[in-house]
Amino acid sequence: RARVLGKLARAEANHGDLQEGLNLFAQAEAALGEPSEAEDWQRAWLKVQFDRVWVEYDANRVEALEAALTPIRPVVERLGELEKLGEYYFLFPTAYFRRDGYQVNDEIMRYSKLALETSAQTDNLELQTRTNFGYGFCHFLRGDFDEAIHYLGEGLRLAEQIGYVELQLMSVTYLAAAYRGAGRVEDCQTCATTCVRRRRSAYPRWRCGARGIPSAGSPCGR
């Protein structure tokens, strides 16, 4: 029952009904019953919490986002699985992004790097894709464009390898902006063109920039 409710919650959130998604996540957690030391219970509980964090992030509920993150860490550490720990490290900066307006401090960089290093010790290519993108994105926000280009490029390579369309679009978008920041205008224009082409292929009914897909037409300016 908890798994079904979690799937319904993600579906509602993906269709824009964030509050209904949060309500269903609360029901999914309740369906799990009393806290247990059983590893299966802990994994199921973490799945609900990880997914809920992203909905709190999308809803821009800063206090709720921080509250959702707080109980995750002891369960992750007790379970001792690298994938779950990497996921937690990857999620941790989201609260700071919302609270501080995407100002990247040293703690965010530390957790982003931990996420990257932890994911590299697993076979989870999807997690590695996200942590490379996340670390590159943090460097981009700091204006470290050469580092951003490296990690965003690696995120793009992995996203292409596993067919992760959303991360392909996000990676190539911020790659374009990073190339512009580094003064590599031709590379920027190539990335922008690639993003527009891929977005139209993946989402042919929507214009670039719709449905939360970032527009790649603007990073290069004129």
PDB file of C-alpha atoms in Angstrom:
ATOM      1  CA  ARG A   1       0.000   0.000   0.000  1.00  0.00           C
ATOM      2  CA  ALA A   2       2.777   2.466   0.871  1.00  0.00           C
ATOM      3  CA  ARG A   3       4.479   1.811  -2.472  1.00  0.00           C
ATOM      4  CA  VAL A   4       1.252   2.431  -4.394  1.00  0.00           C
ATOM      5  CA  LEU A   5       0.578   5.647  -2.471  1.00  0.00           C
ATOM      6  CA  GLY A   6       4.132   6.793  -3.150  1.00  0.00           C
ATOM      7  CA  LYS A   7       3.660   6.251  -6.882  1.00  0.00           C
ATOM      8  CA  LEU A   8       0.381   8.172  -6.789  1.00  0.00           C
ATOM      9  CA  ALA A   9       2.089  10.981  -4.868  1.00  0.00           C
ATOM     10  CA  ARG A  10       4.852  11.276  -7.460  1.00  0.00           C
ATOM     11  CA  ALA A  11       2.292  11.259 -10.270  1.00  0.00           C
ATOM     12  CA  GLU A  12       0.258  14.042  -8.674  1.00  0.00           C
ATOM     13  CA  ALA A  13       3.370  16.133  -8.024  1.00  0.00           C
ATOM     14  CA  ASN A  14       4.648  15.604 -11.572  1.00  0.00           C
ATOM     15  CA  HIS A  15       1.323  16.882 -12.881  1.00  0.00           C
ATOM     16  CA  GLY A  16       1.628  20.035 -10.791  1.00  0.00           C
ATOM     17  CA  ASP A  17      -0.602  19.222  -7.825  1.00  0.00           C
ATOM     18  CA  LEU A  18       2.126  19.543  -5.215  1.00  0.00           C
ATOM     19  CA  GLN A  19      -0.175  19.706  -2.204  1.00  0.00           C
ATOM     20  CA  GLU A  20      -1.997  16.524  -3.182  1.00  0.00           C
ATOM     21  CA  GLY A  21       1.381  14.885  -3.721  1.00  0.00           C
ATOM     22  CA  LEU A  22       2.446  15.885  -0.206  1.00  0.00           C
ATOM     23  CA  ASN A  23      -0.839  14.607   1.225  1.00  0.00           C
ATOM     24  CA  LEU A  24      -0.310  11.247  -0.466  1.00  0.00           C
ATOM     25  CA  PHE A  25       3.279  11.029   0.786  1.00  0.00           C
ATOM     26  CA  ALA A  26       1.954  11.540   4.322  1.00  0.00           C
ATOM     27  CA  GLN A  27      -0.488   8.681   3.723  1.00  0.00           C
ATOM     28  CA  ALA A  28       2.325   6.519   2.324  1.00  0.00           C
ATOM     29  CA  GLU A  29       4.416   7.112   5.436  1.00  0.00           C
ATOM     30  CA  ALA A  30       1.452   6.296   7.670  1.00  0.00           C
ATOM     31  CA  ALA A  31       0.845   3.098   5.704  1.00  0.00           C
ATOM     32  CA  LEU A  32       4.343   1.908   6.612  1.00  0.00           C
ATOM     33  CA  GLY A  33       3.271   1.632  10.239  1.00  0.00           C
ATOM     34  CA  GLU A  34       5.452   2.042  13.296  1.00  0.00           C
ATOM     35  CA  PRO A  35       9.197   2.662  12.832  1.00  0.00           C
ATOM     36  CA  SER A  36      11.192  -0.538  12.591  1.00  0.00           C
ATOM     37  CA  GLU A  37      14.812  -1.609  12.645  1.00  0.00           C
ATOM     38  CA  ALA A  38      14.094  -3.919   9.703  1.00  0.00           C
ATOM     39  CA  GLU A  39      16.136  -2.892   6.670  1.00  0.00           C
ATOM     40  CA  ASP A  40      13.213  -3.319   4.272  1.00  0.00           C
ATOM     41  CA  TRP A  41      11.147  -0.901   6.347  1.00  0.00           C
ATOM     42  CA  GLN A  42      13.986   1.609   6.461  1.00  0.00           C
ATOM     43  CA  ARG A  43      14.481   1.452   2.687  1.00  0.00           C
ATOM     44  CA  ALA A  44      10.770   1.941   2.063  1.00  0.00           C
ATOM     45  CA  TRP A  45      10.677   4.855   4.525  1.00  0.00           C
ATOM     46  CA  LEU A  46      13.694   6.499   2.880  1.00  0.00           C
ATOM     47  CA  LYS A  47      12.083   6.191  -0.558  1.00  0.00           C
ATOM     48  CA  VAL A  48       9.086   8.154   0.694  1.00  0.00           C
ATOM     49  CA  GLN A  49      11.289  10.772   2.355  1.00  0.00           C
ATOM     50  CA  PHE A  50      13.616  11.251  -0.624  1.00  0.00           C
ATOM     51  CA  ASP A  51      10.683  11.762  -2.976  1.00  0.00           C
ATOM     52  CA  ARG A  52       8.919  14.080  -0.550  1.00  0.00           C
ATOM     53  CA  VAL A  53      11.978  16.318  -0.235  1.00  0.00           C
ATOM     54  CA  TRP A  54      11.820  17.095  -3.963  1.00  0.00           C
ATOM     55  CA  VAL A  55       8.159  18.028  -3.738  1.00  0.00           C
ATOM     56  CA  GLU A  56       8.855  20.311  -0.763  1.00  0.00           C
ATOM     57  CA  TYR A  57      11.615  21.852  -2.871  1.00  0.00           C
ATOM     58  CA  ASP A  58       9.286  22.392  -5.833  1.00  0.00           C
ATOM     59  CA  ALA A  59       6.670  23.882  -3.498  1.00  0.00           C
ATOM     60  CA  ASN A  60       9.315  26.271  -2.088  1.00  0.00           C
ATOM     61  CA  ARG A  61       8.394  25.345   1.493  1.00  0.00           C
ATOM     62  CA  VAL A  62      11.738  26.114   3.109  1.00  0.00           C
ATOM     63  CA  GLU A  63      10.947  25.190   6.704  1.00  0.00           C
ATOM     64  CA  ALA A  64       9.170  22.001   5.671  1.00  0.00           C
ATOM     65  CA  LEU A  65      12.097  21.126   3.397  1.00  0.00           C
ATOM     66  CA  GLU A  66      14.591  21.456   6.228  1.00  0.00           C
ATOM     67  CA  ALA A  67      12.293  19.487   8.537  1.00  0.00           C
ATOM     68  CA  ALA A  68      11.968  16.707   5.956  1.00  0.00           C
ATOM     69  CA  LEU A  69      15.756  16.385   5.634  1.00  0.00           C
ATOM     70  CA  THR A  70      16.527  16.265   9.358  1.00  0.00           C
ATOM     71  CA  PRO A  71      15.338  12.712  10.205  1.00  0.00           C
ATOM     72  CA  ILE A  72      16.803  11.165   7.052  1.00  0.00           C
ATOM     73  CA  ARG A  73      20.470  11.184   7.996  1.00  0.00           C
ATOM     74  CA  PRO A  74      20.398   8.856  11.043  1.00  0.00           C
ATOM     75  CA  VAL A  75      18.398   6.273   9.093  1.00  0.00           C
ATOM     76  CA  VAL A  76      20.779   6.504   6.127  1.00  0.00           C
ATOM     77  CA  GLU A  77      23.816   6.141   8.387  1.00  0.00           C
ATOM     78  CA  ARG A  78      22.266   3.248  10.287  1.00  0.00           C
ATOM     79  CA  LEU A  79      21.423   1.439   7.066  1.00  0.00           C
ATOM     80  CA  GLY A  80      24.981   1.973   5.813  1.00  0.00           C
ATOM     81  CA  GLU A  81      24.256   1.735   2.083  1.00  0.00           C
ATOM     82  CA  LEU A  82      26.357   3.937  -0.176  1.00  0.00           C
ATOM     83  CA  GLU A  83      23.546   4.654  -2.632  1.00  0.00           C
ATOM     84  CA  LYS A  84      21.286   5.973   0.125  1.00  0.00           C
ATOM     85  CA  LEU A  85      24.104   8.021   1.624  1.00  0.00           C
ATOM     86  CA  GLY A  86      24.955   9.485  -1.781  1.00  0.00           C
ATOM     87  CA  GLU A  87      21.295  10.349  -2.322  1.00  0.00           C
ATOM     88  CA  TYR A  88      21.180  12.134   1.022  1.00  0.00           C
ATOM     89  CA  TYR A  89      24.334  14.121   0.293  1.00  0.00           C
ATOM     90  CA  PHE A  90      22.855  15.067  -3.080  1.00  0.00           C
ATOM     91  CA  LEU A  91      19.589  16.231  -1.500  1.00  0.00           C
ATOM     92  CA  PHE A  92      21.152  18.178   1.357  1.00  0.00           C
ATOM     93  CA  PRO A  93      22.016  21.368  -0.603  1.00  0.00           C
ATOM     94  CA  THR A  94      18.399  21.787  -1.764  1.00  0.00           C
ATOM     95  CA  ALA A  95      17.362  23.332   1.541  1.00  0.00           C
ATOM     96  CA  TYR A  96      20.190  25.841   1.329  1.00  0.00           C
ATOM     97  CA  PHE A  97      19.360  26.688  -2.278  1.00  0.00           C
ATOM     98  CA  ARG A  98      15.789  27.589  -1.334  1.00  0.00           C
ATOM     99  CA  ARG A  99      16.724  29.372   1.871  1.00  0.00           C
ATOM    100  CA  ASP A 100      19.705  31.339   0.565  1.00  0.00           C
ATOM    101  CA  GLY A 101      18.576  32.079  -2.989  1.00  0.00           C
ATOM    102  CA  TYR A 102      21.082  29.773  -4.708  1.00  0.00           C
ATOM    103  CA  GLN A 103      24.076  31.260  -2.957  1.00  0.00           C
ATOM    104  CA  VAL A 104      26.638  28.463  -2.763  1.00  0.00           C
ATOM    105  CA  ASN A 105      28.628  28.326   0.454  1.00  0.00           C
ATOM    106  CA  ASP A 106      31.449  25.999   1.473  1.00  0.00           C
ATOM    107  CA  GLU A 107      29.073  23.560   3.187  1.00  0.00           C
ATOM    108  CA  ILE A 108      27.040  23.109   0.008  1.00  0.00           C
ATOM    109  CA  MET A 109      30.230  22.460  -1.942  1.00  0.00           C
ATOM    110  CA  ARG A 110      31.357  19.935   0.653  1.00  0.00           C
ATOM    111  CA  TYR A 111      28.112  17.979   0.520  1.00  0.00           C
ATOM    112  CA  SER A 112      27.973  18.143  -3.273  1.00  0.00           C
ATOM    113  CA  LYS A 113      31.479  16.733  -3.455  1.00  0.00           C
ATOM    114  CA  LEU A 114      30.599  14.025  -0.917  1.00  0.00           C
ATOM    115  CA  ALA A 115      27.624  13.081  -3.074  1.00  0.00           C
ATOM    116  CA  LEU A 116      29.863  12.858  -6.123  1.00  0.00           C
ATOM    117  CA  GLU A 117      32.531  10.791  -4.372  1.00  0.00           C
ATOM    118  CA  THR A 118      30.009   8.474  -2.722  1.00  0.00           C
ATOM    119  CA  SER A 119      28.068   7.847  -5.925  1.00  0.00           C
ATOM    120  CA  ALA A 120      31.328   6.987  -7.711  1.00  0.00           C
ATOM    121  CA  GLN A 121      31.688   4.029  -5.322  1.00  0.00           C
ATOM    122  CA  THR A 122      28.375   2.574  -6.516  1.00  0.00           C
ATOM    123  CA  ASP A 123      27.148   1.055  -9.773  1.00  0.00           C
ATOM    124  CA  ASN A 124      24.192   3.456  -9.876  1.00  0.00           C
ATOM    125  CA  LEU A 125      24.721   5.440 -13.079  1.00  0.00           C
ATOM    126  CA  GLU A 126      21.576   7.489 -12.563  1.00  0.00           C
ATOM    127  CA  LEU A 127      22.865   8.692  -9.198  1.00  0.00           C
ATOM    128  CA  GLN A 128      26.292   9.377 -10.725  1.00  0.00           C
ATOM    129  CA  THR A 129      24.604  11.402 -13.467  1.00  0.00           C
ATOM    130  CA  ARG A 130      22.773  13.552 -10.936  1.00  0.00           C
ATOM    131  CA  THR A 131      25.756  14.058  -8.638  1.00  0.00           C
ATOM    132  CA  ASN A 132      28.019  15.109 -11.515  1.00  0.00           C
ATOM    133  CA  PHE A 133      25.368  17.556 -12.676  1.00  0.00           C
ATOM    134  CA  GLY A 134      24.846  18.797  -9.105  1.00  0.00           C
ATOM    135  CA  TYR A 135      28.556  19.375  -8.471  1.00  0.00           C
ATOM    136  CA  GLY A 136      28.939  21.085 -11.828  1.00  0.00           C
ATOM    137  CA  PHE A 137      25.884  23.241 -11.150  1.00  0.00           C
ATOM    138  CA  CYS A 138      27.370  24.356  -7.817  1.00  0.00           C
ATOM    139  CA  HIS A 139      30.622  25.326  -9.540  1.00  0.00           C
ATOM    140  CA  PHE A 140      28.597  27.200 -12.155  1.00  0.00           C
ATOM    141  CA  LEU A 141      26.771  29.198  -9.471  1.00  0.00           C
ATOM    142  CA  ARG A 142      30.125  30.090  -7.933  1.00  0.00           C
ATOM    143  CA  GLY A 143      31.495  31.281 -11.243  1.00  0.00           C
ATOM    144  CA  ASP A 144      34.059  28.437 -11.434  1.00  0.00           C
ATOM    145  CA  PHE A 145      33.294  27.909 -15.090  1.00  0.00           C
ATOM    146  CA  ASP A 146      36.117  25.552 -16.042  1.00  0.00           C
ATOM    147  CA  GLU A 147      35.191  23.174 -13.212  1.00  0.00           C
ATOM    148  CA  ALA A 148      31.524  23.545 -14.097  1.00  0.00           C
ATOM    149  CA  ILE A 149      32.235  22.617 -17.714  1.00  0.00           C
ATOM    150  CA  HIS A 150      34.089  19.483 -16.637  1.00  0.00           C
ATOM    151  CA  TYR A 151      31.421  18.088 -14.295  1.00  0.00           C
ATOM    152  CA  LEU A 152      28.424  19.201 -16.337  1.00  0.00           C
ATOM    153  CA  GLY A 153      30.075  17.560 -19.332  1.00  0.00           C
ATOM    154  CA  GLU A 154      30.506  14.336 -17.391  1.00  0.00           C
ATOM    155  CA  GLY A 155      26.888  14.537 -16.270  1.00  0.00           C
ATOM    156  CA  LEU A 156      25.828  14.970 -19.891  1.00  0.00           C
ATOM    157  CA  ARG A 157      27.942  12.003 -20.993  1.00  0.00           C
ATOM    158  CA  LEU A 158      26.362   9.758 -18.377  1.00  0.00           C
ATOM    159  CA  ALA A 159      22.859  11.063 -19.095  1.00  0.00           C
ATOM    160  CA  GLU A 160      23.325  10.196 -22.762  1.00  0.00           C
ATOM    161  CA  GLN A 161      24.668   6.767 -21.830  1.00  0.00           C
ATOM    162  CA  ILE A 162      21.586   5.830 -19.795  1.00  0.00           C
ATOM    163  CA  GLY A 163      18.988   7.814 -21.775  1.00  0.00           C
ATOM    164  CA  TYR A 164      18.205  10.285 -18.984  1.00  0.00           C
ATOM    165  CA  VAL A 165      16.535  12.947 -21.134  1.00  0.00           C
ATOM    166  CA  GLU A 166      15.770  15.493 -18.413  1.00  0.00           C
ATOM    167  CA  LEU A 167      19.386  15.572 -17.221  1.00  0.00           C
ATOM    168  CA  GLN A 168      20.626  15.739 -20.807  1.00  0.00           C
ATOM    169  CA  LEU A 169      18.611  18.921 -21.283  1.00  0.00           C
ATOM    170  CA  MET A 170      19.621  20.435 -17.952  1.00  0.00           C
ATOM    171  CA  SER A 171      23.288  19.582 -18.433  1.00  0.00           C
ATOM    172  CA  VAL A 172      23.536  20.998 -21.924  1.00  0.00           C
ATOM    173  CA  THR A 173      21.639  24.124 -20.831  1.00  0.00           C
ATOM    174  CA  TYR A 174      24.045  24.964 -18.036  1.00  0.00           C
ATOM    175  CA  LEU A 175      26.991  23.882 -20.135  1.00  0.00           C
ATOM    176  CA  ALA A 176      25.971  26.598 -22.586  1.00  0.00           C
ATOM    177  CA  ALA A 177      25.890  29.162 -19.791  1.00  0.00           C
ATOM    178  CA  ALA A 178      29.214  27.935 -18.379  1.00  0.00           C
ATOM    179  CA  TYR A 179      30.853  28.159 -21.807  1.00  0.00           C
ATOM    180  CA  ARG A 180      29.581  31.704 -22.089  1.00  0.00           C
ATOM    181  CA  GLY A 181      30.974  32.541 -18.653  1.00  0.00           C
ATOM    182  CA  ALA A 182      34.333  31.103 -19.715  1.00  0.00           C
ATOM    183  CA  GLY A 183      34.281  33.196 -22.898  1.00  0.00           C
ATOM    184  CA  ARG A 184      33.868  30.181 -25.185  1.00  0.00           C
ATOM    185  CA  VAL A 185      31.118  31.652 -27.334  1.00  0.00           C
ATOM    186  CA  GLU A 186      31.169  29.070 -30.130  1.00  0.00           C
ATOM    187  CA  ASP A 187      30.841  26.208 -27.648  1.00  0.00           C
ATOM    188  CA  CYS A 188      28.012  28.096 -25.972  1.00  0.00           C
ATOM    189  CA  GLN A 189      26.148  28.482 -29.243  1.00  0.00           C
ATOM    190  CA  THR A 190      26.635  24.812 -30.083  1.00  0.00           C
ATOM    191  CA  CYS A 191      25.207  23.765 -26.701  1.00  0.00           C
ATOM    192  CA  ALA A 192      22.268  26.138 -27.028  1.00  0.00           C
ATOM    193  CA  THR A 193      21.429  24.763 -30.465  1.00  0.00           C
ATOM    194  CA  THR A 194      21.760  21.201 -29.193  1.00  0.00           C
ATOM    195  CA  CYS A 195      19.432  21.900 -26.270  1.00  0.00           C
ATOM    196  CA  VAL A 196      16.740  23.408 -28.492  1.00  0.00           C
ATOM    197  CA  ARG A 197      16.949  20.447 -30.870  1.00  0.00           C
ATOM    198  CA  ARG A 198      16.802  17.860 -28.080  1.00  0.00           C
ATOM    199  CA  ARG A 199      13.985  19.618 -26.271  1.00  0.00           C
ATOM    200  CA  ARG A 200      11.898  19.749 -29.427  1.00  0.00           C
ATOM    201  CA  SER A 201      12.582  16.079 -30.020  1.00  0.00           C
ATOM    202  CA  ALA A 202      11.670  15.086 -26.462  1.00  0.00           C
ATOM    203  CA  TYR A 203       8.754  17.507 -26.027  1.00  0.00           C
ATOM    204  CA  PRO A 204       7.522  18.336 -29.535  1.00  0.00           C
ATOM    205  CA  ARG A 205       4.213  19.838 -28.386  1.00  0.00           C
ATOM    206  CA  TRP A 206       5.704  22.431 -26.074  1.00  0.00           C
ATOM    207  CA  ARG A 207       7.826  25.476 -26.784  1.00  0.00           C
ATOM    208  CA  CYS A 208      11.325  25.673 -25.335  1.00  0.00           C
ATOM    209  CA  GLY A 209      11.204  26.642 -21.698  1.00  0.00           C
ATOM    210  CA  ALA A 210       7.749  25.183 -21.021  1.00  0.00           C
ATOM    211  CA  ARG A 211       6.849  22.665 -18.344  1.00  0.00           C
ATOM    212  CA  GLY A 212       9.896  23.502 -16.272  1.00  0.00           C
ATOM    213  CA  ILE A 213      12.376  22.576 -19.032  1.00  0.00           C
ATOM    214  CA  PRO A 214      14.975  25.360 -18.956  1.00  0.00           C
ATOM    215  CA  SER A 215      15.435  27.309 -22.153  1.00  0.00           C
ATOM    216  CA  ALA A 216      18.870  27.021 -23.759  1.00  0.00           C
ATOM    217  CA  GLY A 217      18.269  29.835 -26.197  1.00  0.00           C
ATOM    218  CA  SER A 218      19.219  32.571 -23.766  1.00  0.00           C
ATOM    219  CA  PRO A 219      22.592  31.635 -22.173  1.00  0.00           C
ATOM    220  CA  CYS A 220      24.636  32.890 -25.109  1.00  0.00           C
ATOM    221  CA  GLY A 221      22.931  36.254 -25.270  1.00  0.00           C
ATOM    222  CA  ARG A 222      22.638  37.693 -28.725  1.00  0.00           C
TER     223      ARG A 222
END
